[in-house]
CSV table of N, CA and C in Angstrom, one decimal:
chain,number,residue,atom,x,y,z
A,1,UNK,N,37.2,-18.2,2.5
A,1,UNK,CA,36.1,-17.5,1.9
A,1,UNK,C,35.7,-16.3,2.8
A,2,UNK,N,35.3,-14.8,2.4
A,2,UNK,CA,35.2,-13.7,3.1
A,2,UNK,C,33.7,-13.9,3.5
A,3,UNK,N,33.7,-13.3,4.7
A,3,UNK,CA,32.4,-13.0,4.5
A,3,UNK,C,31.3,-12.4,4.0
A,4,UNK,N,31.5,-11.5,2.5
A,4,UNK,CA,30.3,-11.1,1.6
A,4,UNK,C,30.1,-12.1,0.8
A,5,UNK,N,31.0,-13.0,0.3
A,5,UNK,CA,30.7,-14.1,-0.2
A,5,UNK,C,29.5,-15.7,0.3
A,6,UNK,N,29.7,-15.3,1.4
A,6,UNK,CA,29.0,-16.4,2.1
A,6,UNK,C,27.9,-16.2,2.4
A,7,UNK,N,27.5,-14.5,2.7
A,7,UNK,CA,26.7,-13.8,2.9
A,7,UNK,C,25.5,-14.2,1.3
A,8,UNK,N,26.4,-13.4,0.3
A,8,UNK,CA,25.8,-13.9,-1.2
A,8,UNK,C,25.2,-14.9,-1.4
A,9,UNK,N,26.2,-16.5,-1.1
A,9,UNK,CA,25.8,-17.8,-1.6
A,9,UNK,C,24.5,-18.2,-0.9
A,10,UNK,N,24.6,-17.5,0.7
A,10,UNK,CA,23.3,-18.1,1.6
A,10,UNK,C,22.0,-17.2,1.0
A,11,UNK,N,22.7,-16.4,0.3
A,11,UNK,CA,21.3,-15.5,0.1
A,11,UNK,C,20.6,-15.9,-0.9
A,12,UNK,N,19.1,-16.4,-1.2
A,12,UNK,CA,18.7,-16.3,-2.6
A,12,UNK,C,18.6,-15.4,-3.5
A,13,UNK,N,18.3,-15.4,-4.8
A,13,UNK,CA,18.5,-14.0,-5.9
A,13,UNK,C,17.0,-13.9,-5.8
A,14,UNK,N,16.0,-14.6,-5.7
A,14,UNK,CA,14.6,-14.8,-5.9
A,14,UNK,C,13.8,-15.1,-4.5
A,15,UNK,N,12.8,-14.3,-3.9
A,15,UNK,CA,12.1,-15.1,-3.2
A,15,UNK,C,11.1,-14.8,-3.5
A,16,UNK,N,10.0,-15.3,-3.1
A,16,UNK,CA,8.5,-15.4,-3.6
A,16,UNK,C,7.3,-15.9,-2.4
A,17,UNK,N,6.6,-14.4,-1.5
A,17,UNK,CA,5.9,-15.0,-0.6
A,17,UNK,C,4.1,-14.8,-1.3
A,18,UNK,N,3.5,-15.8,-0.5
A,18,UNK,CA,2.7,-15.7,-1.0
A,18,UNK,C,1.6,-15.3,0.5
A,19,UNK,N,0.6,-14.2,0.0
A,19,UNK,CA,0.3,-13.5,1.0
A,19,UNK,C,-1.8,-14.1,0.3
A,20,UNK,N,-2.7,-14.2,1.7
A,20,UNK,CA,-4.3,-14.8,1.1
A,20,UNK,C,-4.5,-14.1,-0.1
A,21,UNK,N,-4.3,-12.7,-0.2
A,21,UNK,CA,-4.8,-12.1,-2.0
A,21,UNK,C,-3.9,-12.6,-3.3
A,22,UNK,N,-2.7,-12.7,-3.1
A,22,UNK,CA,-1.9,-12.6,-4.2
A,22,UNK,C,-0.3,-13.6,-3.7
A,23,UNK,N,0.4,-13.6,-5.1
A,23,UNK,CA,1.8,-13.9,-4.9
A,23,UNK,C,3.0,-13.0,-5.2
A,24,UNK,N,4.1,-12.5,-4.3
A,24,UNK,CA,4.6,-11.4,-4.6
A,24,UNK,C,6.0,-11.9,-4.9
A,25,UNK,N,7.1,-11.1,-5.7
A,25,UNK,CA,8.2,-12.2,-5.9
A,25,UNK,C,9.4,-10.5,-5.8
A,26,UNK,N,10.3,-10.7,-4.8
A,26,UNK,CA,11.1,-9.9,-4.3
A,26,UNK,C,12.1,-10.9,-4.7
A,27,UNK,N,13.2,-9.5,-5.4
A,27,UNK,CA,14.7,-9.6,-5.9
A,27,UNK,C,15.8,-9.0,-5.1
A,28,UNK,N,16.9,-9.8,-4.5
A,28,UNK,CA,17.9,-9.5,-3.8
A,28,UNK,C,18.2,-8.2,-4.9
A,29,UNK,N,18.5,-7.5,-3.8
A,29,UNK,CA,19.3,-5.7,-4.3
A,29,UNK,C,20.6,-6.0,-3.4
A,30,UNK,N,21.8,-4.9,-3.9
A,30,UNK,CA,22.8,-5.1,-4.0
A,30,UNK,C,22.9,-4.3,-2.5
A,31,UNK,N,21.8,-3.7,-1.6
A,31,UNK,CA,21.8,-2.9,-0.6
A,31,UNK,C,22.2,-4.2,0.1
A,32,UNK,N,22.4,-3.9,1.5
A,32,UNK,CA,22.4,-4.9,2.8
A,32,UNK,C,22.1,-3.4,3.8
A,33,UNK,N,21.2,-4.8,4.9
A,33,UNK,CA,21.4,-3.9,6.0
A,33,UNK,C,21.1,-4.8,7.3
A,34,UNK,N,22.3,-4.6,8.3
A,34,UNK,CA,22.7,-5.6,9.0
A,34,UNK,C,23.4,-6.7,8.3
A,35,UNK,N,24.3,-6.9,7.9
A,35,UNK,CA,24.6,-7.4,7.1
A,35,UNK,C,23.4,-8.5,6.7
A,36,UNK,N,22.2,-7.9,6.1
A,36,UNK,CA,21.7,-9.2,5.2
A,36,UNK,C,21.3,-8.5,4.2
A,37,UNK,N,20.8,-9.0,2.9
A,37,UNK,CA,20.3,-8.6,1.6
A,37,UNK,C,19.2,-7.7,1.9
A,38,UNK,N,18.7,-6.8,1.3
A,38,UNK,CA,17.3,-6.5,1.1
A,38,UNK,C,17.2,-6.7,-0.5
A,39,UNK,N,15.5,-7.4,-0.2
A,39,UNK,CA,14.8,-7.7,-1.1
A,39,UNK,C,13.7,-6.4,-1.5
A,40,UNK,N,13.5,-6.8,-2.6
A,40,UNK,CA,12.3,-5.8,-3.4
A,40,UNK,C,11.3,-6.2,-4.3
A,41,UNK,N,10.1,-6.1,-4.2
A,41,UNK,CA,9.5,-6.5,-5.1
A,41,UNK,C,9.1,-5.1,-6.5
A,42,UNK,N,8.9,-5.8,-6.9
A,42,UNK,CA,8.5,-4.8,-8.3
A,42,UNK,C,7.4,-3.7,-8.2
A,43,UNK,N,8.0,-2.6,-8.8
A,43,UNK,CA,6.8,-1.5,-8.5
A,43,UNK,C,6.3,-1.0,-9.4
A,44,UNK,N,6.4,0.3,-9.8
A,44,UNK,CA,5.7,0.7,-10.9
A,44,UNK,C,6.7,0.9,-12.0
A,45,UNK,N,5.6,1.3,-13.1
A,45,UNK,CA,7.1,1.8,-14.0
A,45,UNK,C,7.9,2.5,-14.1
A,46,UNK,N,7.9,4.1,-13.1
A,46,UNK,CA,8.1,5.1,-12.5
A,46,UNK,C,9.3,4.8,-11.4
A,47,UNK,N,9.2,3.5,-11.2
A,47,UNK,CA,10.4,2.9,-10.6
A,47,UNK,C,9.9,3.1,-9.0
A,48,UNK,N,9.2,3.6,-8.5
A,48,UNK,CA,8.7,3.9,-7.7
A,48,UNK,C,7.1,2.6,-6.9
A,49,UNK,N,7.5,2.5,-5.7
A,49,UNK,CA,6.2,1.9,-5.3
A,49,UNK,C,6.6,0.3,-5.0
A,50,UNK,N,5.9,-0.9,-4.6
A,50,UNK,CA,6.9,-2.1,-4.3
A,50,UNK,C,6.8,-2.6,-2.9
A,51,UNK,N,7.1,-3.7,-2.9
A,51,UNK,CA,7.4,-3.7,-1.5
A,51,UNK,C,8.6,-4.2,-1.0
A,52,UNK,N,9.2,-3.9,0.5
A,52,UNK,CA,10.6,-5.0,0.6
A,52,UNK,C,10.9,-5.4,1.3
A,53,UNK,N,11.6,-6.6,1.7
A,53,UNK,CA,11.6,-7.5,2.8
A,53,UNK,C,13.2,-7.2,2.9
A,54,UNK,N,13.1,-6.8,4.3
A,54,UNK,CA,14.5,-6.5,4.6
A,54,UNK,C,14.4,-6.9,6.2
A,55,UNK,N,16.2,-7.0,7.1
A,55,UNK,CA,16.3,-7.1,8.3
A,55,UNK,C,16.0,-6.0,9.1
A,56,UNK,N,15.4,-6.1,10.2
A,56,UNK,CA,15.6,-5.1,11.2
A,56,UNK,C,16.2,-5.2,12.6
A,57,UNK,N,17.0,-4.5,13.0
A,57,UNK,CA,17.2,-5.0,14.6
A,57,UNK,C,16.9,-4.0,15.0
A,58,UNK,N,16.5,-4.0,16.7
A,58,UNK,CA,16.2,-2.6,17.7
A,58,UNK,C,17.2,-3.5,18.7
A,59,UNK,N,17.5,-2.9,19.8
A,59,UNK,CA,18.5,-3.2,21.3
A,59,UNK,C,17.7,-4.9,21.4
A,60,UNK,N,16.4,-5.1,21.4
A,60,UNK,CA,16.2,-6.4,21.7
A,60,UNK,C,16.1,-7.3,21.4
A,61,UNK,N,15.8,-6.8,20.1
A,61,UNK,CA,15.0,-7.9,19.4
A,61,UNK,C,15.4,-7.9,17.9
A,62,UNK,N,15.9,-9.0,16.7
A,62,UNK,CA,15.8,-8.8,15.6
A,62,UNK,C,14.8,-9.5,14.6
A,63,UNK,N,14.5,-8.3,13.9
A,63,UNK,CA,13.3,-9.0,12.6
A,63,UNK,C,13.2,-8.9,11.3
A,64,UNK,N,12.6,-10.2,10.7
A,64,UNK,CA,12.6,-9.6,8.7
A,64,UNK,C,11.7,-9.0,9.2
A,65,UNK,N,11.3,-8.2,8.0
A,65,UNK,CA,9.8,-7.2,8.0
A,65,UNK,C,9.6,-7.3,6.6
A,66,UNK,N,8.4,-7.3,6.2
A,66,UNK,CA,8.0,-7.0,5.0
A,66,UNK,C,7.0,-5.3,4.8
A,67,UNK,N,7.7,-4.2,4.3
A,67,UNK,CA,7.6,-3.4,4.2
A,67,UNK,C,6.8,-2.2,3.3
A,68,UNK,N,6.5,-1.1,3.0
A,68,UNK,CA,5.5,-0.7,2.2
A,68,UNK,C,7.0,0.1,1.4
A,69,UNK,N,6.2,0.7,0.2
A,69,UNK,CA,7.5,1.3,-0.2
A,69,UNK,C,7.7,3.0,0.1
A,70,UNK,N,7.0,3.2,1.6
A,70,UNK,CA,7.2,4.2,2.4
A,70,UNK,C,8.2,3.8,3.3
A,71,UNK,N,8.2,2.7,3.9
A,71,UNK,CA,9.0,2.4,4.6
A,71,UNK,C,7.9,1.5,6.1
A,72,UNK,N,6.6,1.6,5.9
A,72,UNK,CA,5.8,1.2,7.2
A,72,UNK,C,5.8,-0.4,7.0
A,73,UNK,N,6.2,-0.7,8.2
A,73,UNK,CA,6.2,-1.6,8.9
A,73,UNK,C,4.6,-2.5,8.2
A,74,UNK,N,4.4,-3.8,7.5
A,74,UNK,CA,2.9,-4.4,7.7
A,74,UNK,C,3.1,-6.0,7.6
A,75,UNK,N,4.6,-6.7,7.6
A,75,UNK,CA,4.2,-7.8,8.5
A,75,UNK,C,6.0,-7.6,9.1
A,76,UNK,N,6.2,-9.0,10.2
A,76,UNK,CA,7.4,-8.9,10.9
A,76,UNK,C,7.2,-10.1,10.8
A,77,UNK,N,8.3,-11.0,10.9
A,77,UNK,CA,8.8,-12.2,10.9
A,77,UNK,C,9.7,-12.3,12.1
A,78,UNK,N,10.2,-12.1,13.7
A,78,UNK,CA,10.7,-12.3,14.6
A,78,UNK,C,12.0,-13.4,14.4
A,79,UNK,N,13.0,-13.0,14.7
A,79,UNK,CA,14.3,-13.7,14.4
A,79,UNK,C,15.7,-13.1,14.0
A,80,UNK,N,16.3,-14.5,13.9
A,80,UNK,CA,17.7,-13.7,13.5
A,80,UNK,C,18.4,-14.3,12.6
A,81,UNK,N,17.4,-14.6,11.5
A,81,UNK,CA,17.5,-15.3,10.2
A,81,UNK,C,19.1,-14.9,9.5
A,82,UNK,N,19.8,-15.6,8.6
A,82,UNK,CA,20.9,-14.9,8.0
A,82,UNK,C,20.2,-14.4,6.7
A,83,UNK,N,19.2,-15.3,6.1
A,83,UNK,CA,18.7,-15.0,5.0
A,83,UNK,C,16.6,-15.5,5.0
A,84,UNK,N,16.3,-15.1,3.7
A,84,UNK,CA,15.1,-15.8,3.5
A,84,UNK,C,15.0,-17.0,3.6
A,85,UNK,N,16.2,-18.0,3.3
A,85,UNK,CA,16.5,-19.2,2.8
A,85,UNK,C,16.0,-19.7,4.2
A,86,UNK,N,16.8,-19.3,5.4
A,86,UNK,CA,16.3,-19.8,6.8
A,86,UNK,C,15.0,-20.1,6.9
A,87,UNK,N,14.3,-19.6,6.4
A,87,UNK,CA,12.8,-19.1,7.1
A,87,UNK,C,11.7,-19.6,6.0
A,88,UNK,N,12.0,-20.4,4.7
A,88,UNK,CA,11.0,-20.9,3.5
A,88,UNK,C,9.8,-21.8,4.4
A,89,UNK,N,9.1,-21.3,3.6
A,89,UNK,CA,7.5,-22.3,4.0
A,89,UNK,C,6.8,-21.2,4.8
A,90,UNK,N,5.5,-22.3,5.3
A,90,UNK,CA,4.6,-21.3,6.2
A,90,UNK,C,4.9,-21.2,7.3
A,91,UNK,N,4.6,-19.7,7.9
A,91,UNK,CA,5.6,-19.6,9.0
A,91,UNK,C,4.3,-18.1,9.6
A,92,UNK,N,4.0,-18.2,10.5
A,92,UNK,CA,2.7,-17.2,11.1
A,92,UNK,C,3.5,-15.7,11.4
A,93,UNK,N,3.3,-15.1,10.8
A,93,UNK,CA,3.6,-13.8,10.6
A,93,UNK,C,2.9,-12.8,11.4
A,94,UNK,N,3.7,-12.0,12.0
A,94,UNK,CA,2.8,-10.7,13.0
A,94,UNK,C,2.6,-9.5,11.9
A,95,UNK,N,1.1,-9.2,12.0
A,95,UNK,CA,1.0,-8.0,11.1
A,95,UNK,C,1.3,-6.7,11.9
A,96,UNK,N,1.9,-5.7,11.2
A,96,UNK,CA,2.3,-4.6,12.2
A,96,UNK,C,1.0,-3.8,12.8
A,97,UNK,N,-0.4,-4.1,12.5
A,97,UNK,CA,-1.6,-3.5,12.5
A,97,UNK,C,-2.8,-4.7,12.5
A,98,UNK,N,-3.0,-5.4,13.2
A,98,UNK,CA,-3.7,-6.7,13.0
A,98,UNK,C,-3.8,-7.8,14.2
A,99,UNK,N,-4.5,-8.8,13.8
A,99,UNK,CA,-3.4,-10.2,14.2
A,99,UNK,C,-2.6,-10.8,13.4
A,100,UNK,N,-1.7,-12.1,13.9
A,100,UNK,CA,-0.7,-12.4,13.2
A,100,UNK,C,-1.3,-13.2,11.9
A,101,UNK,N,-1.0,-13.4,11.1
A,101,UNK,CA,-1.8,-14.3,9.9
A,101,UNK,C,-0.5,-15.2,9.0
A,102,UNK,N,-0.6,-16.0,8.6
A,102,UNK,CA,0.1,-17.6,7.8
A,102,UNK,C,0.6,-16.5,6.2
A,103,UNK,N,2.1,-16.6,6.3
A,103,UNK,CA,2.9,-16.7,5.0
A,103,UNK,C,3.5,-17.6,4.8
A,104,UNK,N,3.2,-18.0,3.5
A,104,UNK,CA,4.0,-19.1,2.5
A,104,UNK,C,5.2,-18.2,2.0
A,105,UNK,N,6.8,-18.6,2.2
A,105,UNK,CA,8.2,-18.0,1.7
A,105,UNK,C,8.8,-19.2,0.7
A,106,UNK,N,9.0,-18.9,-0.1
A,106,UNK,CA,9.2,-19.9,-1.1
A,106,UNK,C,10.6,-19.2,-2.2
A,107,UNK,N,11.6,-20.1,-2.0
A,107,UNK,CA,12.5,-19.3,-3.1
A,107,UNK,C,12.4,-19.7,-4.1
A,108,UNK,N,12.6,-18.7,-5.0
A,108,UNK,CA,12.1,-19.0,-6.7
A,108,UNK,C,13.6,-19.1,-7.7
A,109,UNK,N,13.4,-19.8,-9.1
A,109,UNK,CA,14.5,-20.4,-9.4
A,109,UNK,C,14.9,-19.3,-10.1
A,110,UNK,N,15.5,-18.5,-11.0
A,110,UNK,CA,15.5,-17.4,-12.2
A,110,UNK,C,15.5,-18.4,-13.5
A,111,UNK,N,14.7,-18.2,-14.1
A,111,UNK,CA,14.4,-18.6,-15.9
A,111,UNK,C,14.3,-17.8,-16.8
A,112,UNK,N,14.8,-18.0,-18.1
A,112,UNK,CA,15.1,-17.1,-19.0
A,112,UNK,C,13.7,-17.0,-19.8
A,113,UNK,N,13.3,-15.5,-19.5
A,113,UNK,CA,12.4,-14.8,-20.2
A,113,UNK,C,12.0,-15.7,-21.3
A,114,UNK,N,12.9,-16.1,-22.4
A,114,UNK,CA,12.3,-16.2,-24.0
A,114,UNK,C,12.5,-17.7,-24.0
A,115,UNK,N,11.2,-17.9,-25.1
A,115,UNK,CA,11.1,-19.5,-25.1
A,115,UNK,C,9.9,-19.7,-25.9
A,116,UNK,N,9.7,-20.8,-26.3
A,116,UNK,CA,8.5,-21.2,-26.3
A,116,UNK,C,8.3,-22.8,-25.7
A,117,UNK,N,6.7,-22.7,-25.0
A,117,UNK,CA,6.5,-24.0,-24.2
A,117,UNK,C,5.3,-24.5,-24.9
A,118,UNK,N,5.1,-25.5,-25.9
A,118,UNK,CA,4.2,-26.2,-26.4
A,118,UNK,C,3.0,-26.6,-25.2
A,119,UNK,N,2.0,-25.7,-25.4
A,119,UNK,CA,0.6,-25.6,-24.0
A,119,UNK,C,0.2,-26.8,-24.0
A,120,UNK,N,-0.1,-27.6,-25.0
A,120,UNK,CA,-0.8,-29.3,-25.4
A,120,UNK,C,0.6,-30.4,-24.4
A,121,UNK,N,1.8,-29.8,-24.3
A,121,UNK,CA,2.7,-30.7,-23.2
A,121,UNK,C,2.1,-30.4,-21.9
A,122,UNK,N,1.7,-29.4,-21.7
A,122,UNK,CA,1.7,-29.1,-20.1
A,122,UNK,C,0.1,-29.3,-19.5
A,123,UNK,N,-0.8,-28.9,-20.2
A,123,UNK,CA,-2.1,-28.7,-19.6
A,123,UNK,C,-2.9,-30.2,-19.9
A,124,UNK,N,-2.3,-30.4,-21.0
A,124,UNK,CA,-3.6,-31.7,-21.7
A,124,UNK,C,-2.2,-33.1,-21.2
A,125,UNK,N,-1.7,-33.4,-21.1
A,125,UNK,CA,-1.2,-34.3,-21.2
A,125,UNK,C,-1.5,-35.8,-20.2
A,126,UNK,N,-2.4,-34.9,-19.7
A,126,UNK,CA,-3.5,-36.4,-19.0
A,126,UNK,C,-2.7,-37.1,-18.2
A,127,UNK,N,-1.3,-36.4,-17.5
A,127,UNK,CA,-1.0,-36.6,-16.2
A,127,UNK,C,-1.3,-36.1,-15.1
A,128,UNK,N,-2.1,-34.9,-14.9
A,128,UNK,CA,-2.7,-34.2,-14.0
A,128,UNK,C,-3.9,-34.8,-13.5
């Protein structure tokens, strides 16, 4: 097996961190850099705006970062992860402007858009 394939299979298509305001869900793009995936989350409709979790290395040190869709640095994840997959759960995050503060990384499954889910199965069913 080559190694973009391996690269692929370790990578998830879905990841989903969840930051104290909100939950954000970034989709493997077909870019790499260092050889790992960069992620993106969804922007505007303009296609523009987003955020993305990509690798970074300098001479010393290598890091995920989760990015603005300028390009500025606002959190780092320290390491030398092959993928998101390495790194799922809470894990204390250095903000690039701050102190470091707790992300939840959680990969997410892909499900198909269309469907219908009967609400009276899921909400009322008095197993909750």
């Amino acid at each position: 097996m080559d190694d973009a394939m391996e690269v692929e299979e370790a990578s998830p298509t879905l990841v989903t961190v969840q930051f104290r305001w909100a939950t954000e869900t970034f989709r493997r793009t077909e870019d790499q850099v260092h050889g790992r995936y960069v992620y993106r989350s969804r922007g505007t409709l303009d296609g523009l705006g987003g955020l993305r979790l990509q690798y970074q290395r300098s001479e010393a040190v290598g890091a995920w970062e989760i990015t603005s869709s300028q390009g500025k640095c606002l959190y780092r994840l320290l390491g030398d992860a092959a993928s998101p997959k390495d790194f799922l759960g809470q894990q204390s995050w250095a903000r690039c402007r701050g102190p470091p503060c707790q992300l939840v990384v959680m990969q997410k499954r892909e499900v198909d858009p269309g469907g219908w889910i009967e609400g009276g199965l899921l909400a009322f069913d008095g197993k909750w």
